[in-house]
PDB file of C-alpha atoms in Angstrom:
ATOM      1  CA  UNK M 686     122.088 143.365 116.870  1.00  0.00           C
ATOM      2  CA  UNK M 687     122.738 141.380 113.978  1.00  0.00           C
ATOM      3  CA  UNK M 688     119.718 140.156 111.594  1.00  0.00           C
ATOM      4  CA  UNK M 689     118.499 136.724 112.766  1.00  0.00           C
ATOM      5  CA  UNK M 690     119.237 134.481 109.772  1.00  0.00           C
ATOM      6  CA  UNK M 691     116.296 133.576 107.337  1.00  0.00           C
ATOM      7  CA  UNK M 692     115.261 130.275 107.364  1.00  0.00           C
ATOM      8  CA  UNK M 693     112.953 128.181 105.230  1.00  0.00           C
ATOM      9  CA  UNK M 694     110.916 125.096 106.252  1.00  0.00           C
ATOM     10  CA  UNK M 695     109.694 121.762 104.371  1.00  0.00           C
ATOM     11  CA  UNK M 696     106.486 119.984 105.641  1.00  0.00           C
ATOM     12  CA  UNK M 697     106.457 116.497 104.179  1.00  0.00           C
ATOM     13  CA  UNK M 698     103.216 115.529 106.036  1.00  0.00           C
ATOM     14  CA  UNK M 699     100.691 118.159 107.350  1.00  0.00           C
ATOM     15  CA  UNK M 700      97.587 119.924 106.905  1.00  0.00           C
ATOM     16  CA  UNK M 701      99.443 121.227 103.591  1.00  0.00           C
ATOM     17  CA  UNK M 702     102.894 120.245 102.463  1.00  0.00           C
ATOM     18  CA  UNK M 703     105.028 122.705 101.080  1.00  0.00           C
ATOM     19  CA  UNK M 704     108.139 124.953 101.387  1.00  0.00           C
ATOM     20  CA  UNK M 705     107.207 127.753 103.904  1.00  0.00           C
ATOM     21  CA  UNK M 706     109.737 130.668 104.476  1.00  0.00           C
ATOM     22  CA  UNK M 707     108.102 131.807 108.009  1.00  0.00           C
ATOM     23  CA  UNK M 708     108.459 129.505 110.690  1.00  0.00           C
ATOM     24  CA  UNK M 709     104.800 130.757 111.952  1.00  0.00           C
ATOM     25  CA  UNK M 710     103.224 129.614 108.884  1.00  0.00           C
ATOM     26  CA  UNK M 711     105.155 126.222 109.275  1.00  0.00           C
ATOM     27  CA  UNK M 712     103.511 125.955 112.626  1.00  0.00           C
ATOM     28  CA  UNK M 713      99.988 126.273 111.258  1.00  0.00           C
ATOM     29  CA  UNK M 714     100.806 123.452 109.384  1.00  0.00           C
ATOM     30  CA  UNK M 715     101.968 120.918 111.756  1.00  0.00           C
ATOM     31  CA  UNK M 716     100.677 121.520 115.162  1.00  0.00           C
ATOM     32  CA  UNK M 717      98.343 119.354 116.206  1.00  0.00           C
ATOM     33  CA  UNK M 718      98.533 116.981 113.356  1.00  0.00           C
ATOM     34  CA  UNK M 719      99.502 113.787 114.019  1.00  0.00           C
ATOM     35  CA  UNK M 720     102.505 112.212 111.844  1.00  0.00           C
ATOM     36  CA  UNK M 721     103.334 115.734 111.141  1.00  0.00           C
ATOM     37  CA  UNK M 722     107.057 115.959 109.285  1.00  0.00           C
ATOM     38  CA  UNK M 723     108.618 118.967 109.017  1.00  0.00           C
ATOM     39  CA  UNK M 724     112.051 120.331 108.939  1.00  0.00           C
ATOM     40  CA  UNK M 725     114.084 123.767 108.891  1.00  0.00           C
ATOM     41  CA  UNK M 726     116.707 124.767 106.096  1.00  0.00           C
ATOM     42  CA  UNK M 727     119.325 127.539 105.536  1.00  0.00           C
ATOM     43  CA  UNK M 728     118.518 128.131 101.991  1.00  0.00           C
ATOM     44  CA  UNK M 729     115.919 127.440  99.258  1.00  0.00           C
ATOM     45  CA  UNK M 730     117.640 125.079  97.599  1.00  0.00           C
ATOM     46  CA  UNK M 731     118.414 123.137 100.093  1.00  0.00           C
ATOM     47  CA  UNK M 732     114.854 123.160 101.117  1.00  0.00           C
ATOM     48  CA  UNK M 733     113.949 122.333  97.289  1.00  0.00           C
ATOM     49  CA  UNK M 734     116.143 119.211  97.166  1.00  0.00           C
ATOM     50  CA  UNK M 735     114.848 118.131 100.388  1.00  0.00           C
ATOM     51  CA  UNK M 736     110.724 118.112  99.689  1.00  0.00           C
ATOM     52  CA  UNK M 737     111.765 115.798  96.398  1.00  0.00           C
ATOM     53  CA  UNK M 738     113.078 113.122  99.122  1.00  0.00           C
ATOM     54  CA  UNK M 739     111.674 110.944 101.814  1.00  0.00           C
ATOM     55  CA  UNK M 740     111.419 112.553 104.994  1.00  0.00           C
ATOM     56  CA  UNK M 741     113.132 109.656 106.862  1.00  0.00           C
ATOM     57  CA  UNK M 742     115.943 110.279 104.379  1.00  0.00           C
ATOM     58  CA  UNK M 743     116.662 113.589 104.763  1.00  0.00           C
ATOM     59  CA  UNK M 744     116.629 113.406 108.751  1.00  0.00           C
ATOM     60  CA  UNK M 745     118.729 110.446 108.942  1.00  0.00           C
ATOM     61  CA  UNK M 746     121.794 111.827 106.488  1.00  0.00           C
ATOM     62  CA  UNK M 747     121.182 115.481 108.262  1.00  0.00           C
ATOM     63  CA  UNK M 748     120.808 114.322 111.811  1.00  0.00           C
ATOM     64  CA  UNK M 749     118.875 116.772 114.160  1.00  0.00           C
ATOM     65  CA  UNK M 750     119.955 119.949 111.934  1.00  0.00           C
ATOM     66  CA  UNK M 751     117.804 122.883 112.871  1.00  0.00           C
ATOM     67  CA  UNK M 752     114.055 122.935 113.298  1.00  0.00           C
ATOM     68  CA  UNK M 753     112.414 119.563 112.634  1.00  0.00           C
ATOM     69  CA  UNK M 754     109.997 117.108 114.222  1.00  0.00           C
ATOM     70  CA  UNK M 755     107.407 114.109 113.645  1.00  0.00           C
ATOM     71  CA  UNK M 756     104.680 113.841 115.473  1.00  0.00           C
ATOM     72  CA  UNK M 757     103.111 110.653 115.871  1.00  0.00           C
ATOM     73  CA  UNK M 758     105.018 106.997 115.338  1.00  0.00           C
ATOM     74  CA  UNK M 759     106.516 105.966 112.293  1.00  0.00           C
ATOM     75  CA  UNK M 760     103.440 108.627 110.023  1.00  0.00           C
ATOM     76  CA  UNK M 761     100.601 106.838 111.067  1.00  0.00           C
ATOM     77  CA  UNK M 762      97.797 109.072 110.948  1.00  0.00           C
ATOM     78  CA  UNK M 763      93.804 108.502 111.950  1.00  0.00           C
ATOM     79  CA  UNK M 764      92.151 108.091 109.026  1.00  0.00           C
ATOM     80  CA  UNK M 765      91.550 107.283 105.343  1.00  0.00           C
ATOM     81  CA  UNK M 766      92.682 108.505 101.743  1.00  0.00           C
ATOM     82  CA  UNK M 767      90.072 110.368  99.716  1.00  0.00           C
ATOM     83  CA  UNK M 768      90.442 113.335  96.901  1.00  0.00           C
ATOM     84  CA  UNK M 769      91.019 116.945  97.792  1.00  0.00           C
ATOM     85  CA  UNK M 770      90.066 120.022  95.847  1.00  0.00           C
ATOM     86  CA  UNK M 771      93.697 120.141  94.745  1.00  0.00           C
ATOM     87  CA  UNK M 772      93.818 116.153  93.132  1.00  0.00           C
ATOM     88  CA  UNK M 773      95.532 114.797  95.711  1.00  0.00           C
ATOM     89  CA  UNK M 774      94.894 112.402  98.498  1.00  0.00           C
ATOM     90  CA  UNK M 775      94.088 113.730 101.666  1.00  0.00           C
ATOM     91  CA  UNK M 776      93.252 112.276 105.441  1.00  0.00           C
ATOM     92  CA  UNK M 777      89.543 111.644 106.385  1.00  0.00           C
ATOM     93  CA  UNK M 778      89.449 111.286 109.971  1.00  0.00           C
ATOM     94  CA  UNK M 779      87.605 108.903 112.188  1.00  0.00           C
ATOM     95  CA  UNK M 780      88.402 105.552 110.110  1.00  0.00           C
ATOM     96  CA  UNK M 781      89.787 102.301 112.083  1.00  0.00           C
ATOM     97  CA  UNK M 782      93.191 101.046 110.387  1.00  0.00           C
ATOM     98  CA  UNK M 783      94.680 104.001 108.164  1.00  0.00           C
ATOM     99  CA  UNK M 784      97.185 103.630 105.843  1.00  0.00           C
ATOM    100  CA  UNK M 785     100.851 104.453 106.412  1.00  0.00           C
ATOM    101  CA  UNK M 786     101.935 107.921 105.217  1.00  0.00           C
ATOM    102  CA  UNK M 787     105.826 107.558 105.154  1.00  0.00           C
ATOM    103  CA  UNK M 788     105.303 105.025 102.657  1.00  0.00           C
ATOM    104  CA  UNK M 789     106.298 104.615  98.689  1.00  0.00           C
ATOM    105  CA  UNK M 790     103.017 103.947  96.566  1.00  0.00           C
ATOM    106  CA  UNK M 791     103.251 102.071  92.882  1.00  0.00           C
ATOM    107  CA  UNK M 792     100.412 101.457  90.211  1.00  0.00           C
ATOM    108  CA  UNK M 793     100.937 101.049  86.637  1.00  0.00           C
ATOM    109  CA  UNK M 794      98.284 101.733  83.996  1.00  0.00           C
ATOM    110  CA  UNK M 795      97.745  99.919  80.283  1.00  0.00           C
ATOM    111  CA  UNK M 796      96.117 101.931  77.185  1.00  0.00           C
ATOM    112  CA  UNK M 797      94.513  98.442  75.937  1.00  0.00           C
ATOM    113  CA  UNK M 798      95.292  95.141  76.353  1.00  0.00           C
ATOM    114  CA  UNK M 799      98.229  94.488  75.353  1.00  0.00           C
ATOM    115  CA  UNK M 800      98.841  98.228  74.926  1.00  0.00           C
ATOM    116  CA  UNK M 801     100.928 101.356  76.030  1.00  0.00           C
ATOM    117  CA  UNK M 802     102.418 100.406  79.345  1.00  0.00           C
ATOM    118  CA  UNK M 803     103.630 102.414  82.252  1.00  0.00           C
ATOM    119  CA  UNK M 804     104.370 102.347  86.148  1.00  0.00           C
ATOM    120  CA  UNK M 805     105.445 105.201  88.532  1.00  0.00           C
ATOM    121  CA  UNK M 806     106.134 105.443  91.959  1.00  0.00           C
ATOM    122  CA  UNK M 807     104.893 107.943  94.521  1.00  0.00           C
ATOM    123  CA  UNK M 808     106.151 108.747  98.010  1.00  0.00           C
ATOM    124  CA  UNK M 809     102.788 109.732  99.570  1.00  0.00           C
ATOM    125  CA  UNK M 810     103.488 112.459 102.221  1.00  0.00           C
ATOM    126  CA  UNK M 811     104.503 115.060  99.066  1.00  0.00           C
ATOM    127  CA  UNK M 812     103.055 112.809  96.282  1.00  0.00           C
ATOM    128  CA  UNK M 813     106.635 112.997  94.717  1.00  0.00           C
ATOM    129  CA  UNK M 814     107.388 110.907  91.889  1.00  0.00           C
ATOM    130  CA  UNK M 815     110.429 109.163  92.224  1.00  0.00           C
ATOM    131  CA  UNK M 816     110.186 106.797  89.366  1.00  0.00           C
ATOM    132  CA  UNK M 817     108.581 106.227  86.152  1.00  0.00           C
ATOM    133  CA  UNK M 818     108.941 103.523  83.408  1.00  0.00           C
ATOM    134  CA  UNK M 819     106.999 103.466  79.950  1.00  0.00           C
ATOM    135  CA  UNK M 820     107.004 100.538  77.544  1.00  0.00           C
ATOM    136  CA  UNK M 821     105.021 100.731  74.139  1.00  0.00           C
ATOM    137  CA  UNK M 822     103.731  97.184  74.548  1.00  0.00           C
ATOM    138  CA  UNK M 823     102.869  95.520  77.892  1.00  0.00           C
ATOM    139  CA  UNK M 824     100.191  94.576  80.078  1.00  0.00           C
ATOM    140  CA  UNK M 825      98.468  95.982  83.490  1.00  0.00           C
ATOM    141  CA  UNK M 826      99.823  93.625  85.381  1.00  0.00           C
ATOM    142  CA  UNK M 827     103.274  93.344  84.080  1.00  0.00           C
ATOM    143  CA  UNK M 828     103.664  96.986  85.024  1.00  0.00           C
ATOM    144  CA  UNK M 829     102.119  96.308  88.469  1.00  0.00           C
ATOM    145  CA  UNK M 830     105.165  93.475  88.845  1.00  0.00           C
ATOM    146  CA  UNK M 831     107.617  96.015  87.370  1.00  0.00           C
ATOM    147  CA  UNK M 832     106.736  98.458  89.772  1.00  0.00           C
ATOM    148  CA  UNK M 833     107.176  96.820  93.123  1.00  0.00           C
ATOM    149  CA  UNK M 834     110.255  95.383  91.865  1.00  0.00           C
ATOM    150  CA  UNK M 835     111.403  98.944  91.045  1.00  0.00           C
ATOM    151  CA  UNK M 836     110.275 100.207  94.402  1.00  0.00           C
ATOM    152  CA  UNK M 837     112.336  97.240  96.198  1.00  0.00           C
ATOM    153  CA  UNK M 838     115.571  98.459  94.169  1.00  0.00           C
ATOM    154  CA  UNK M 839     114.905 101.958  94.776  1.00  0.00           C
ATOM    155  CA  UNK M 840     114.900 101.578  98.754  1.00  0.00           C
ATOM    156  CA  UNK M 841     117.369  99.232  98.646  1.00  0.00           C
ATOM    157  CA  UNK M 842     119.744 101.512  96.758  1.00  0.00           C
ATOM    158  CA  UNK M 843     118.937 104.642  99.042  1.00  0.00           C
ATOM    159  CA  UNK M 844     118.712 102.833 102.276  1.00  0.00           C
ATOM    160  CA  UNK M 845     115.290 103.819 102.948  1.00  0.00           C
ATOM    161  CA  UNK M 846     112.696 101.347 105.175  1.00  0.00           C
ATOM    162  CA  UNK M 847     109.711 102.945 104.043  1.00  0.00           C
ATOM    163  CA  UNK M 848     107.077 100.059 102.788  1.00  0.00           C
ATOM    164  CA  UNK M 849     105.455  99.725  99.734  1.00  0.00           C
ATOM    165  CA  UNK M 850     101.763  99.858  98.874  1.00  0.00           C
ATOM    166  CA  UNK M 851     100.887  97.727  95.769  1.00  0.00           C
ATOM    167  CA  UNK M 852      96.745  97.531  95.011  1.00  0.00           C
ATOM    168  CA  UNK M 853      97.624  94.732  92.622  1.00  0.00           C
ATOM    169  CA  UNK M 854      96.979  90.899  94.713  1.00  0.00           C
ATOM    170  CA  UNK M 855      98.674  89.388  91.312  1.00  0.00           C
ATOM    171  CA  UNK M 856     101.855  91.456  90.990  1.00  0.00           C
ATOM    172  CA  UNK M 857     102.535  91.205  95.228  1.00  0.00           C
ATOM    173  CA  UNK M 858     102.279  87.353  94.499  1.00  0.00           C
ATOM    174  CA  UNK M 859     104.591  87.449  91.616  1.00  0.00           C
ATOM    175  CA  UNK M 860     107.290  89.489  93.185  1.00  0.00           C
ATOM    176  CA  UNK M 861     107.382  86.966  96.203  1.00  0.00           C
ATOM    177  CA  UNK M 862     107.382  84.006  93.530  1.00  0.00           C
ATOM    178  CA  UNK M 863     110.176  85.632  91.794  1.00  0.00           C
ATOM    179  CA  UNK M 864     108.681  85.594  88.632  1.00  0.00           C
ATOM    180  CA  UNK M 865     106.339  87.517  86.281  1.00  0.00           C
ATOM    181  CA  UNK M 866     103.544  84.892  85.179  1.00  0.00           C
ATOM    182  CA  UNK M 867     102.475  87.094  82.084  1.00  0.00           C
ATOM    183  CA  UNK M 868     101.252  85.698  79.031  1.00  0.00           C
ATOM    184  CA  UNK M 869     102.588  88.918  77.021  1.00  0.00           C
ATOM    185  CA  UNK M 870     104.063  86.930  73.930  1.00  0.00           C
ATOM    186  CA  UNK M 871     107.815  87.499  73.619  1.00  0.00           C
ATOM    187  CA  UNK M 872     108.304  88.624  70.194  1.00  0.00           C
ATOM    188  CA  UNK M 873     110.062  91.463  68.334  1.00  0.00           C
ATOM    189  CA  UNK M 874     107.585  93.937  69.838  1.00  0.00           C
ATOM    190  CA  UNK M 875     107.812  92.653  73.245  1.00  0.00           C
ATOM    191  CA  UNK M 876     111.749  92.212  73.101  1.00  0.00           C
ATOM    192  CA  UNK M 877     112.674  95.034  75.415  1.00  0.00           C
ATOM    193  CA  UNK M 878     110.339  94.674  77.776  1.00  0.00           C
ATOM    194  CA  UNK M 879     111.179  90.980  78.783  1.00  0.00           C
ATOM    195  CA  UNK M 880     114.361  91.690  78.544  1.00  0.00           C
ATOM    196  CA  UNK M 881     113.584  94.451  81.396  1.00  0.00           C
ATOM    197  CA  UNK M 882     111.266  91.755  82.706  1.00  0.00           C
ATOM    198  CA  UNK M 883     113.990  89.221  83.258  1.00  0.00           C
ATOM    199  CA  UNK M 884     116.058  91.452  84.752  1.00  0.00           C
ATOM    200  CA  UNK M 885     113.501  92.517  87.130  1.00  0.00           C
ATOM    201  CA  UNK M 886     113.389  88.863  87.907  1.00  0.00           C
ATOM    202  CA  UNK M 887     116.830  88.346  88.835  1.00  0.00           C
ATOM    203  CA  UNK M 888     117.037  90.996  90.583  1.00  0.00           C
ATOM    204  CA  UNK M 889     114.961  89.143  93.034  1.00  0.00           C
ATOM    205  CA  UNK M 890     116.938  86.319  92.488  1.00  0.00           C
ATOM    206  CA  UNK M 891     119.920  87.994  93.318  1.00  0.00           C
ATOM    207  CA  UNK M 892     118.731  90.019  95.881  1.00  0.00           C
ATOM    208  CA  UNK M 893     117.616  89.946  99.587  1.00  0.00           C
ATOM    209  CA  UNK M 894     115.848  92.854 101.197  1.00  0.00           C
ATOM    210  CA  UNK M 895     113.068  93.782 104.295  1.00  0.00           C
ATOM    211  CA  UNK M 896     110.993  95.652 102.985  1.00  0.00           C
ATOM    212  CA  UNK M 897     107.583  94.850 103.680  1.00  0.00           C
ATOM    213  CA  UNK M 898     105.064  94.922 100.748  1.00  0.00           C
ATOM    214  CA  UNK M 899     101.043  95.563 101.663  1.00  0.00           C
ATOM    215  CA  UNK M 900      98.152  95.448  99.817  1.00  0.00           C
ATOM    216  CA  UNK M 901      96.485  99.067  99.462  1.00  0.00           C
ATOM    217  CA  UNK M 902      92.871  98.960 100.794  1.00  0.00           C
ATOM    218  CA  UNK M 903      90.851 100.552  97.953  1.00  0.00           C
ATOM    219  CA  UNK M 904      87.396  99.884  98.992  1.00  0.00           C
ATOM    220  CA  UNK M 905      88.423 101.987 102.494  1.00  0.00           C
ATOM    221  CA  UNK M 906      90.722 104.028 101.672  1.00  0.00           C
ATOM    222  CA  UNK M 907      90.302 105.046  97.773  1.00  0.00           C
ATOM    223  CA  UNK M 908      92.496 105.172  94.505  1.00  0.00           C
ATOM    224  CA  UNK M 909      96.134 104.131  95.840  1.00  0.00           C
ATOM    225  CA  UNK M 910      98.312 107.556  95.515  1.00  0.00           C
ATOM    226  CA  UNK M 911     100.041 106.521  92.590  1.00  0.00           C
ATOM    227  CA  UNK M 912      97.164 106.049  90.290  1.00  0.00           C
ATOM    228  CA  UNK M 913      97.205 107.511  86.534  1.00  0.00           C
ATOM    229  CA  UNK M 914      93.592 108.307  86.744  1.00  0.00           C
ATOM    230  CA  UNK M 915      92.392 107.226  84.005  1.00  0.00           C
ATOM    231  CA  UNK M 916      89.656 104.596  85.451  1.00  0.00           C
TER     232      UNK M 916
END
């Protein structure tokens, strides 16, 4: 009898995401959680290129392509955010109105005010970064606005519905004005940044799209997943 072939298997979203090369060990990780994402590959690198992408993604280019599931609807899980022993956010169960998991966080942090600027993007379930911008002169806020706007594009481009959690009230308002209300003065320091700044805005301009932007919850459900850290 031939050797069955080896397989190796990518949990987006369970009790610990990874790349598991026993389907038994996959199994510990998924059953009985719900929203668990998971998915079976013929090689490592396939499996490697797949855990840097959005689970929706990879099943809707793939189809139903060996093992895979999602338990759950659309990665809603029971609970709230908090810290692990590992740095990363984790499900506290037992808390009314959890977050979605299948979801693309964005934050941006400022070293001073104006100061070094930068934004990234994280798709929660495997706390992948997806995108990062740093400007040498900006604002908070600016890089809050920046960040949704770069989120929007990003799904847009890859034809992803995920949301987007934003914990900034300002930037959320700014994106649906269309425009970035900052008093950064434009000068020669501040020249490529509005000029990224403007096109961010007609992007929006020039641009229609569904996806739906929500406010993260802090208070309940801690530091948004795409935090620097550096509070």
């Amino acid at each position: 009898m031939a050797n069955k072939k080896r397989k190796y298997y990518v949990v987006w979203q369970g009790k610990k995401p990874g790349i598991y090369s026993d389907w038994d060990e996959c199994k510990e990780q998924v059953v009985g959680v719900q929203g668990a994402q998971y998915k079976g590959f013929d090689s490592m690198a396939e499996a490697e290129a797949a855990i840097r992408m959005p689970y929706s993604s990879v099943v809707q280019s793939s189809g139903a392509n060996g093992v895979n599931g999602s338990n759950g609807s659309n990665g809603h899980q029971s609970g709230c955010l908090v810290i692990d022993e590992n740095g990363m956010t984790a499900v506290k169960p037992g808390t009314e109105n959890p977050p979605v998991l299948d979801a693309l966080a964005v934050d941006a942090a400022c070293s001073g005010n104006p100061g070094v600027m930068e934004y990234q993007g994280i798709y929660i379930p495997t706390r992948t970064r997806v995108f990062h911008y740093r400007a040498e002169k900006g604002t908070n806020n600016i890089g809050e606005f920046l960040a949704i706007v770069h989120g929007l594009s990003y799904l847009k481009k890859h034809r992803l519905n995920q949301i987007i959690y934003s914990d900034s009230v300002n930037a959320i308002s700014w994106v649906r004005q269309k425009v970035c209300k900052s008093k950064l003065v434009e000068d020669a320091s501040t020249a490529e940044l509005w000029d990224y700044i403007h096109r961010a805005e007609n992007w929006l301009r020039t641009n229609s799209y569904t996806t739906e932007i929500r406010k993260w919850d802090t208070d309940n459900w801690g530091e948004i997943p795409a935090d620097f850290g550096r509070k």
